[in-house]
Coordinates of C-alpha atoms in Angstrom, one line a residue:
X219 CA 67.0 127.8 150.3
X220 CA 66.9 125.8 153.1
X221 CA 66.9 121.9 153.0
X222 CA 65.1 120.0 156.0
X223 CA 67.2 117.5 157.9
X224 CA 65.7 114.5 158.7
X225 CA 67.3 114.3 162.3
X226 CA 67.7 110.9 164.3
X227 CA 67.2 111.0 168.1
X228 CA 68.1 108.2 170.0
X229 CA 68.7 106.8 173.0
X230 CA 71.9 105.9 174.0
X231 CA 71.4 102.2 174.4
X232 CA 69.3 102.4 171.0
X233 CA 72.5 104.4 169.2
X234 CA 74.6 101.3 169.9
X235 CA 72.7 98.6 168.4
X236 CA 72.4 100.8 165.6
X237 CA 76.4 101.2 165.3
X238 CA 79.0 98.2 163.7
X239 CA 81.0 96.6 165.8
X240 CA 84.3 98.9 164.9
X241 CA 82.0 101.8 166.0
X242 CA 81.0 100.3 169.0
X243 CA 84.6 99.4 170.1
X244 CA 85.9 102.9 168.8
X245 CA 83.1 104.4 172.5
X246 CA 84.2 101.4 174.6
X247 CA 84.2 103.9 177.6
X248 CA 80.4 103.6 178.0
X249 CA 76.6 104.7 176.1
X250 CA 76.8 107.3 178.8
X251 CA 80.0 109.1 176.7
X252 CA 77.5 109.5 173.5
X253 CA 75.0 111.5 175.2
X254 CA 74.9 115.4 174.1
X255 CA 73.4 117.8 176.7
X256 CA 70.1 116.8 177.1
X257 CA 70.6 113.1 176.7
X258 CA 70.3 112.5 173.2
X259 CA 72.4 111.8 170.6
X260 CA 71.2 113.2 167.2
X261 CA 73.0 112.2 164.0
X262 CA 71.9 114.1 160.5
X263 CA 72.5 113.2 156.9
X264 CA 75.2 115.4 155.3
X265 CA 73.7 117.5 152.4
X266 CA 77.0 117.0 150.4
X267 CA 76.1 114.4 148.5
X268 CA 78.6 111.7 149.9
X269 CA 75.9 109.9 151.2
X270 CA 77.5 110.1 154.8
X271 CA 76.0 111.5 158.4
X272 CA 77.0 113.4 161.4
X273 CA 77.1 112.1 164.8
X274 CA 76.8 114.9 167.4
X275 CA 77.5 112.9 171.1
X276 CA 80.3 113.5 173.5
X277 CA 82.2 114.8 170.3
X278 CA 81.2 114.7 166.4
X279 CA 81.6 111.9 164.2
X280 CA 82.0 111.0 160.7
X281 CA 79.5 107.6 160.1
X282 CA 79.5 106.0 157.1
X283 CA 76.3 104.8 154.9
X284 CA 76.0 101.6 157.6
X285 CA 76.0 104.1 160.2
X286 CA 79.5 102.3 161.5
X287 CA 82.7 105.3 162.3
X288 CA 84.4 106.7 158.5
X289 CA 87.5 105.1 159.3
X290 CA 89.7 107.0 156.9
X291 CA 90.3 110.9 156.6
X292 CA 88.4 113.1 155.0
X293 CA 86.8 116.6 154.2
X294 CA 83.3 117.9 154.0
X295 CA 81.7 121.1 153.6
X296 CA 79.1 122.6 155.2
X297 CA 77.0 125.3 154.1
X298 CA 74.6 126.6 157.6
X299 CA 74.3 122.6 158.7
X300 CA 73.0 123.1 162.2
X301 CA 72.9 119.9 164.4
X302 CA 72.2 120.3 168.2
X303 CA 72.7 123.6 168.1
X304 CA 75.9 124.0 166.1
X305 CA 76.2 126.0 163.2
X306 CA 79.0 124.1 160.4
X307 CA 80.1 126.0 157.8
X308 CA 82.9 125.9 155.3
X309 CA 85.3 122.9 155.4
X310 CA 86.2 120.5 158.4
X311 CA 88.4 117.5 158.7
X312 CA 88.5 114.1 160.3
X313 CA 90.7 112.0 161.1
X314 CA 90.8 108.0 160.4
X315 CA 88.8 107.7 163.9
X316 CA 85.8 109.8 162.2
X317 CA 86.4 112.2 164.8
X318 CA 86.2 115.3 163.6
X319 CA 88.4 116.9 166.6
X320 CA 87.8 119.7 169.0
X321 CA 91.1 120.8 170.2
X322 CA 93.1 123.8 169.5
X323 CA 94.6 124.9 166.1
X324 CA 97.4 122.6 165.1
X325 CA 98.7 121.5 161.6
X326 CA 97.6 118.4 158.9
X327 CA 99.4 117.5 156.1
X328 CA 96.6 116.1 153.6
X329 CA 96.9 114.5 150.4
X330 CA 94.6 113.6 147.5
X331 CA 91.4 114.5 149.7
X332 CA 88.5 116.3 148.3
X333 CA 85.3 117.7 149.6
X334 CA 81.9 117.6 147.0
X335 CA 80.5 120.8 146.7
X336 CA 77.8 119.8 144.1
X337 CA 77.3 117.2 141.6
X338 CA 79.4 118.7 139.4
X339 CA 82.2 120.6 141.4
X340 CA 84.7 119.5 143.9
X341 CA 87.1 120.6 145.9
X342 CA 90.6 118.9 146.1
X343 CA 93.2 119.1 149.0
X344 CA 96.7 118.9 149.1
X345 CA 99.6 120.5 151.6
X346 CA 99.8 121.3 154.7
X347 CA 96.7 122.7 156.3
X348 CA 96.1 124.6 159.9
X349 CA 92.7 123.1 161.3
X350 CA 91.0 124.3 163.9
X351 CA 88.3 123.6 166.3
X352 CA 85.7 120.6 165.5
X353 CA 88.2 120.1 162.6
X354 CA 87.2 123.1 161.1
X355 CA 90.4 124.3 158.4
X356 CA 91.1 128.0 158.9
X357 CA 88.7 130.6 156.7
X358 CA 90.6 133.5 156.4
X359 CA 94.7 134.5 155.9
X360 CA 96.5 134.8 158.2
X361 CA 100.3 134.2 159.7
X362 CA 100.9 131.4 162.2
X363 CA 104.5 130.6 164.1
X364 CA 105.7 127.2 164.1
X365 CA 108.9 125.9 166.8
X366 CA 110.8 122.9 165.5
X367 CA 107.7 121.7 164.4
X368 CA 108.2 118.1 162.3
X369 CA 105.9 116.9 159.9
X370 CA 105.8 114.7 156.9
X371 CA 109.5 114.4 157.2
X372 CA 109.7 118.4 156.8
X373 CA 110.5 121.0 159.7
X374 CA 109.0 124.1 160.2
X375 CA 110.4 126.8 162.4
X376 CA 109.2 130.5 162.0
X377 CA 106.3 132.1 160.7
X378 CA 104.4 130.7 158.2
X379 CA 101.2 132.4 155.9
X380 CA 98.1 130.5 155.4
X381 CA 95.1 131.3 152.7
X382 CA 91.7 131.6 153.1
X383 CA 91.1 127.8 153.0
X384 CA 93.4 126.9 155.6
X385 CA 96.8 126.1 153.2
X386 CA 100.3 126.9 154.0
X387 CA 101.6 128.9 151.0
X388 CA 105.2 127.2 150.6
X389 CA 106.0 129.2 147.8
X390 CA 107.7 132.9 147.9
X391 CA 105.7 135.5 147.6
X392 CA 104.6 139.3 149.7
X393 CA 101.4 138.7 151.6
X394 CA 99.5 141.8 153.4
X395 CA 98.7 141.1 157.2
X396 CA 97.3 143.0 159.5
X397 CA 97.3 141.1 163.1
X398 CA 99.5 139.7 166.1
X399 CA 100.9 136.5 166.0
X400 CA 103.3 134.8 169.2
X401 CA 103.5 138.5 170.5
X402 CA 104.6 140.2 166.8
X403 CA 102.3 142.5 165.3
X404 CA 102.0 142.3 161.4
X405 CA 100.7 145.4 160.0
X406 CA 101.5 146.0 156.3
X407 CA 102.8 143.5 153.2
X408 CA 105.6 140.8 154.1
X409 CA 108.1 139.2 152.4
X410 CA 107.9 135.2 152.9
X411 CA 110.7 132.9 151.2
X412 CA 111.9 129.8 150.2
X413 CA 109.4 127.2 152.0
X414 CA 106.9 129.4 152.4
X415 CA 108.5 131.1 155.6
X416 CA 108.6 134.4 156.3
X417 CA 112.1 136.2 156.2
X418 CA 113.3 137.7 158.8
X419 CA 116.3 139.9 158.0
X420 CA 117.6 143.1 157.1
X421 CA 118.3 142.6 152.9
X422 CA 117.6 143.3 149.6
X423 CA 116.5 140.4 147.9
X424 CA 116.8 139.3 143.9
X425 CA 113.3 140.1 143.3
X426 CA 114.3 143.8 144.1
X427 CA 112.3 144.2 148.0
X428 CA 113.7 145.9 150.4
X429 CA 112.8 144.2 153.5
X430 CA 113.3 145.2 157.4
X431 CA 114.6 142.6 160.3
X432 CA 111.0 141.6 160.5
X433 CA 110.4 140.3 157.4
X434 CA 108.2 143.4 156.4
X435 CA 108.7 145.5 152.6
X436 CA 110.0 149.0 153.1
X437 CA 109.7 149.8 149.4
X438 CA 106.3 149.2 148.1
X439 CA 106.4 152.8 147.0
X440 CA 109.0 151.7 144.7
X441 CA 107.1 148.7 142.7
X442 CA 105.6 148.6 140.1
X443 CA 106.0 147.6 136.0
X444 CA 109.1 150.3 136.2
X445 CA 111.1 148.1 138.7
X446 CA 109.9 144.4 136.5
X447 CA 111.2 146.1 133.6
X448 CA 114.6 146.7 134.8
X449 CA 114.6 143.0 135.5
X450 CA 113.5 141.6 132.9
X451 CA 116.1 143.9 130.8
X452 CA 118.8 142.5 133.0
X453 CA 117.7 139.2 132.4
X454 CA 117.9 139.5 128.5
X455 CA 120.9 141.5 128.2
X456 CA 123.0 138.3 129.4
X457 CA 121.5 136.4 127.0
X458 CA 122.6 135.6 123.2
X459 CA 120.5 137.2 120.3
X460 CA 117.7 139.8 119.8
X461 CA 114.8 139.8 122.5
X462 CA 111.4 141.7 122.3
X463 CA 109.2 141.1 125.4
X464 CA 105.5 142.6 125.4
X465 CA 103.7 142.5 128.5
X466 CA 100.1 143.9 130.0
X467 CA 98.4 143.3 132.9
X468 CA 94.5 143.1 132.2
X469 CA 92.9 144.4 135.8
X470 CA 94.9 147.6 135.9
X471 CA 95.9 147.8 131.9
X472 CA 99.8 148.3 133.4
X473 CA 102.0 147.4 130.5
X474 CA 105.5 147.4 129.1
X475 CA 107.6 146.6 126.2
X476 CA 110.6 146.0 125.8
X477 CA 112.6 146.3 122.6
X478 CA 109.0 146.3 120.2
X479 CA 110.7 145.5 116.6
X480 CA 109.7 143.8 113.5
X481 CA 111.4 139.7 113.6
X482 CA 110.4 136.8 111.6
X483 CA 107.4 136.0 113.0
X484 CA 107.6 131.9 112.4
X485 CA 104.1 130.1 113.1
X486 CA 102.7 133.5 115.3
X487 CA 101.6 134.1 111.6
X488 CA 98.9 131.6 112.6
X489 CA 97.1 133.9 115.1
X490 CA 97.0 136.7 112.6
X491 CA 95.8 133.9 109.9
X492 CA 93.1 132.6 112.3
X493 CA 91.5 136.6 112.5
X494 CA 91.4 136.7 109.3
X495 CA 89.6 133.7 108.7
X496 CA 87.2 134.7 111.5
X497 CA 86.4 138.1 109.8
X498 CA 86.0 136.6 106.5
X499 CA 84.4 133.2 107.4
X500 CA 81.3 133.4 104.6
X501 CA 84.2 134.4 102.1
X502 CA 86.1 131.8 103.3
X503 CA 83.0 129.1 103.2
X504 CA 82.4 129.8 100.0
X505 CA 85.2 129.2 98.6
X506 CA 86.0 125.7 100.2
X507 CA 82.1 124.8 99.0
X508 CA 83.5 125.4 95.4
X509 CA 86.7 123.5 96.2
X510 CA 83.8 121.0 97.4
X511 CA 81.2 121.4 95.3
X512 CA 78.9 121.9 98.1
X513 CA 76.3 123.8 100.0
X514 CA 78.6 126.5 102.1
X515 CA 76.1 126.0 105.0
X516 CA 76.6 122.4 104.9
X517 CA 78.2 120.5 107.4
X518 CA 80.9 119.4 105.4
X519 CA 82.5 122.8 104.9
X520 CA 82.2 123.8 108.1
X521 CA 83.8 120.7 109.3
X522 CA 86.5 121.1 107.2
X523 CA 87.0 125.1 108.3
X524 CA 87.0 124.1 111.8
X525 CA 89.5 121.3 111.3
X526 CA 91.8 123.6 109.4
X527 CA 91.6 126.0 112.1
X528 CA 92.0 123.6 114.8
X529 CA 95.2 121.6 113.3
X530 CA 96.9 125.3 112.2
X531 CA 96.6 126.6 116.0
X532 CA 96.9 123.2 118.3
X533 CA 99.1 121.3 116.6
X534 CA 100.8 124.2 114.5
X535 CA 100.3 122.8 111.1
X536 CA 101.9 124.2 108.2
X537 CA 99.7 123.4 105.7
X538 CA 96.4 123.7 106.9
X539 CA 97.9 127.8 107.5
X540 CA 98.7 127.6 103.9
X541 CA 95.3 126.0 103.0
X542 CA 93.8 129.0 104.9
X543 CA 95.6 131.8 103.3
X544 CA 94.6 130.2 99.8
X545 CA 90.8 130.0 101.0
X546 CA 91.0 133.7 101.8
X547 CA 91.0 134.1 97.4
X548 CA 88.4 132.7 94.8
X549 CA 91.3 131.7 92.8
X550 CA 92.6 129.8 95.5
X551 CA 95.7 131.5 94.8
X552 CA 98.4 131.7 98.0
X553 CA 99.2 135.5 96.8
X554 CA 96.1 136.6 96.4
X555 CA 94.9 135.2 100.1
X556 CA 98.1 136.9 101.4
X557 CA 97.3 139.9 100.3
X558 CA 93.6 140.0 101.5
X559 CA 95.1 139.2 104.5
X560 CA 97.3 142.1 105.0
X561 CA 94.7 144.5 104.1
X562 CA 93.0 143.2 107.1
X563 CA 95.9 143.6 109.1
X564 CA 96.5 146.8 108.0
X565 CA 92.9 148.1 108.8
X566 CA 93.1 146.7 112.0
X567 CA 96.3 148.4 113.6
X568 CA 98.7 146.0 113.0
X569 CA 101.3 147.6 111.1
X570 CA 104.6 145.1 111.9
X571 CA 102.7 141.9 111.2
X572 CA 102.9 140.9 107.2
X573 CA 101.6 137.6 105.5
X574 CA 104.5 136.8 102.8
X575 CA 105.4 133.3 102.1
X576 CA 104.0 129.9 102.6
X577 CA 105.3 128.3 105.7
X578 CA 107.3 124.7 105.8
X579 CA 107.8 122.0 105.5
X580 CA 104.6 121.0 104.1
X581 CA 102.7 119.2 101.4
X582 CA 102.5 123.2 99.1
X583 CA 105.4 125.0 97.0
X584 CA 107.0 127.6 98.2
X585 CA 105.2 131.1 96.8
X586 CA 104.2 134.0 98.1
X587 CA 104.6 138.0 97.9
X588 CA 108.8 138.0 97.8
X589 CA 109.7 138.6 101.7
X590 CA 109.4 136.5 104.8
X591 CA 106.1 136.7 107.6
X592 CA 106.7 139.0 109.9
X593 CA 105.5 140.5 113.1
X594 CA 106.2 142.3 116.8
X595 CA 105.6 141.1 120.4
X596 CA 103.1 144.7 120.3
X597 CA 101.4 143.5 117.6
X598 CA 100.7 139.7 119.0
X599 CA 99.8 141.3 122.4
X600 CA 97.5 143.7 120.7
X601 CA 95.8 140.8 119.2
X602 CA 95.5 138.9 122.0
X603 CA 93.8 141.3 124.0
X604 CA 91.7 142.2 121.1
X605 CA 90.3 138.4 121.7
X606 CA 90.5 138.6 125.2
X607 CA 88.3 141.3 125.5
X608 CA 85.7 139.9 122.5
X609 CA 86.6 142.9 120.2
X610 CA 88.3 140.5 117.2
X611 CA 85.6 140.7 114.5
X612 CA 83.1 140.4 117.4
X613 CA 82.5 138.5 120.5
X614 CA 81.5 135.3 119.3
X615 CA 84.1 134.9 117.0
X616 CA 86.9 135.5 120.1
X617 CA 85.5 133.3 121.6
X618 CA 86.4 130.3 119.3
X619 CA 89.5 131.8 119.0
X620 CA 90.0 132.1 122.5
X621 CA 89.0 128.8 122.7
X622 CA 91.5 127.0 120.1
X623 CA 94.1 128.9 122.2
X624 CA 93.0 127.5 125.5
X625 CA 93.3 124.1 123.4
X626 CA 97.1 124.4 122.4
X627 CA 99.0 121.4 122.9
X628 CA 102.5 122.9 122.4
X629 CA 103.0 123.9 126.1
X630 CA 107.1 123.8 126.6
X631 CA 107.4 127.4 126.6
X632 CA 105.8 130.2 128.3
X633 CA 103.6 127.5 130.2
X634 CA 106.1 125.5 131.5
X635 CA 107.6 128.0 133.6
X636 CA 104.2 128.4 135.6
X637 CA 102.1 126.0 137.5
X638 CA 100.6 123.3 135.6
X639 CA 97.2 124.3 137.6
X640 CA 97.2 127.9 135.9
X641 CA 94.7 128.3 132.9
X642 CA 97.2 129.2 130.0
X643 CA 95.8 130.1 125.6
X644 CA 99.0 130.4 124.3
X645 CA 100.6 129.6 120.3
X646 CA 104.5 129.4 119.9
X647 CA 106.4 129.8 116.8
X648 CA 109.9 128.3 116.5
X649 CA 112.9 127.8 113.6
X650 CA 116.6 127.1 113.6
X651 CA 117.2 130.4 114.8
X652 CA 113.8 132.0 116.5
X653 CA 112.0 131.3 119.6
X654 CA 108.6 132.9 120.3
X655 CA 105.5 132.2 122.5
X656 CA 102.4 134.6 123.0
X657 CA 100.1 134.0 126.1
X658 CA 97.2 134.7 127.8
X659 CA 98.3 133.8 131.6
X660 CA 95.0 133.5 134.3
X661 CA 97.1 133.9 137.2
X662 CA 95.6 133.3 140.8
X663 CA 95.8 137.0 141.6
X664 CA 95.2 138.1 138.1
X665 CA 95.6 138.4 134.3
X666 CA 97.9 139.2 131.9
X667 CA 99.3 139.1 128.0
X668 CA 102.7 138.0 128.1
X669 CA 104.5 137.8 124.6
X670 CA 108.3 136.8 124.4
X671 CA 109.8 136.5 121.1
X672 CA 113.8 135.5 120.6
X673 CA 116.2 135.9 117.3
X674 CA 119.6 134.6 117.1
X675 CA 119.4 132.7 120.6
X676 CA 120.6 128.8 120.4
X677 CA 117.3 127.2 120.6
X678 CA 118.2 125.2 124.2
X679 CA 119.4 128.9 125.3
X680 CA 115.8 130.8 124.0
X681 CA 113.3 128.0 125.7
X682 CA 114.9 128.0 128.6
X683 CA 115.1 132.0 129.1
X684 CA 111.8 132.0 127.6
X685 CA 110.5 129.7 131.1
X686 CA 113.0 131.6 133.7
X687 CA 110.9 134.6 132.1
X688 CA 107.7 133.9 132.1
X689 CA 108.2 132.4 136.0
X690 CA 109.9 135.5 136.9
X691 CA 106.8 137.5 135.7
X692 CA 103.7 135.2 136.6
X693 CA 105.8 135.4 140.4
X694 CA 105.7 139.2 140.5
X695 CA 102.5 139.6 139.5
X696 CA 100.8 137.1 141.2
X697 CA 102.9 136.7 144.0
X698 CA 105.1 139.4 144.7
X699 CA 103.7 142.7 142.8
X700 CA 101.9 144.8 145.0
X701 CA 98.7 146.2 142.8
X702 CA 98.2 150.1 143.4
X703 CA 94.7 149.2 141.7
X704 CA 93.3 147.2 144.7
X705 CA 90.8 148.7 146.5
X706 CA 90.5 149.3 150.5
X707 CA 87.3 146.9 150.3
X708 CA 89.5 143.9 149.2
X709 CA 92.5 144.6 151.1
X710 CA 90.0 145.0 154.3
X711 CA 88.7 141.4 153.2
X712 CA 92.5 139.9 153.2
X713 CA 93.2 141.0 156.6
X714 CA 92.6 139.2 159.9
X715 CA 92.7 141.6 163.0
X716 CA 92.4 139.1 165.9
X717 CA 95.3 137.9 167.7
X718 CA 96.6 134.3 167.2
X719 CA 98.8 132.8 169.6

């Protein structure tokens, strides 16, 4: 829909009485330098919700609610604002003149800026940035060269890849291009480095990519799960202990596992627990309401359910796991809950997963069935994806699950070797001598399972392989894997095929 714009024409002489004095002092060279083409100056309110205008004059101008020059930087977004003639659309910056600046591309570093969007949503800014003309930061990828360029105490020499909003992406990773840049033509996926920058230089690098003297991969052919596998297999063979690594990406359903075999399964037995409960919740409810001597619609119970589930997957508590299994009986018998439990496990497909024993410390004796809970990094996977996908006892019911996950608070792990800005559900389970995390990562470029689970490994050792690990994955997929399953539509829509000086 399209909002009308209450537009302002004045006269030049009439613009400056209506200005501050800062404003005023800012066009000292004369009313006659605020004039647009046909002698006007228009200014518009902006439709972001910041309460601020536009000037369109000799140039365009930020103004602030008193109609006096924004004086500090910042972003906006248009959406099809047309002022004079000008279509805006997408983000622009100005500086701390309120100019938002016509000139030719050149580079900002911006810090804790953000544009409104809507009354809910916002967009935040933070790096270094290419703007372009009228301020305008650049809408599409694409590969620019910087000489000796200095900025923010950092130097920039080379080739550089900015996103579709205009960001440098400092970080290594393979970017497709398809354009000419400072007289180089860029036509296929390149490797950039350290910083962001692009390397330039016959090598093989750790990560496995062949690449050519001009920074381009030769062996895209050659990627794939099959080449992260023989990674990730180096990377646990030179570590202590048993390791079992399950891993699936969710847009193509690519997988691998490595080493799938049954370990102590420490508090991962909490997932399985929480399924359970799920599938028999009006079981479960009943039974606390006896325990309660209450309704088992009533609040109260499920209150108390909730809570249970909440503290055994967040916080990893012992005995609200052992309080479950229990609940999963009308005897309130540990044994007896374990055992329903494993028949559900068993009907469902997970045949190295096994409630046994009570977990501790905790406020309960130790009972249970004789052996210790077990499971596999194929079984936790398959259970995650089960939720993911809405198929664990049925959609609603993954998605509380889902959501307790997303609400973990134990994030040292699998989590800690990825951006802080990635959405993570994950659960860890941890003893003296076992290290385990099961996740579901929402990467930038995509989705995936991720299950690590360590024996035998000194516990300093496991958590830190575990974050090298999960790093080393979330990188190739996100960054570095090249996905056969992406179509010629998107990779069209990633590509820039003008020429940039």
């Amino acid at each position: 829909m399209r909002h009308h714009r209450k537009k302002i024409w004045l006269s030049a002489g009439v613009l400056w009485m209506t200005l501050s004095a800062a404003a005023v002092q800012t066009e000292a060279a004369g009313a006659g330098s605020l004039l647009t083409i046909d002698g006007r100056a228009e200014i518009c309110a902006m439709e972001d919700g910041s309460g601020k205008y536009l000037l369109k004059s000799n140039a365009f101008y930020c103004l602030d609610e008193n109609g006096a020059f924004s004086l500090t930087k910042e972003i906006h977004y248009f959406e099809n604002f047309e002022i004079d003639g000008i279509v805006l659309n997408g983000y622009y910056y100005h500086d701390e003149t309120g100019e938002f600046e016509a000139s030719s591309p050149h580079m900002e570093f911006l810090t804790g800026l953000s544009a409104v969007l809507s009354e809910e949503e916002e967009a935040s800014f933070d790096g270094y940035y290419m703007v372009g003309n009228l301020g305008k930061l650049t809408a599409a990828p694409q590969v620019r060269y910087m000489d000796q360029l200095q900025l923010n105490g950092q130097s920039f020499d080379g080739y550089y890849y900015f996103d579709e909003n205009g960001r440098m992406d400092t970080q290594p990773g393979i970017h497709f291009l398809s354009m000419t840049c400072n007289g180089q033509s860029f036509d296929g996926y390149y490797y950039f480095g350290e910083g962001g920058k692009l390397l330039q230089e016959e090598t093989l690098t750790e990560d496995g990519f062949v690449i050519d003297a001009f920074g381009k991969v030769t062996n895209t052919e050659e990627l794939g799960m099959g080449a992260l596998r023989t990674q990730l297999r180096q990377m646990v063979a030179e570590r202590n202990g048993t390791w079992s690594i399950y891993l699936k990406e969710l847009n193509s359903g690519d997988s691998l596992i490595i080493n799938n075999r049954t370990l102590f399964s420490a508090s991962l037995i909490k997932v399985f627990a929480m399924a359970c409960t799920y599938e028999n919740m009006e079981q479960v409810k009943a039974n606390e309401a006896k325990k309660m001597n209450a309704d088992p619609a009533s609040p109260a119970v499920e209150e108390r359910i909730g809570a249970l589930l909440r503290n055994m997957i967040t916080v990893s508590d012992n005995e609200s796991f052992n309080e479950l299994v229990r609940l999963q009986s009308e005897n309130n018998d540990f044994s007896e809950g374990a055992q329903k439990m494993n028949e559900f496990l068993e009907t469902e497909g997970y045949t190295h997963t096994s409630v046994q024993h009570t977990l501790s410390p905790s406020s309960s004796p130790e009972t249970g069935l004789g052996g210790r809970n077990i499971t596999s990094a194929g079984d936790c996977g398959k259970l995650l994806e089960k939720i993911y996908n809405g198929e664990c006892v049925n959609e609603e019911a993954s998605e509380a699950m889902l959501e307790l996950l997303l609400a973990q608070r134990i994030t040292t792990k699998i989590p800690s070797g990825i951006s802080g800005d990635v959405k993570i559900a994950n659960k860890t389970g941890e003893t003296d001598t076992d290290q385990h995390d099961i996740a579901i990562v929402y990467g930038e470029g995509t989705t995936y399972i991720l299950c690590i689970l360590s024996e035998d490994c000194p516990e300093s050792e496991a958590v830190t392989q575990i974050r090298e690990l999960s790093g080393k994955i979330y990188n190739y997929l996100n960054r570095y894997q090249i996905v056969e399953y992406r179509t010629e539509e998107k990779k069209d829509s990633d590509t820039i095929t003008k020429n940039i000086g």
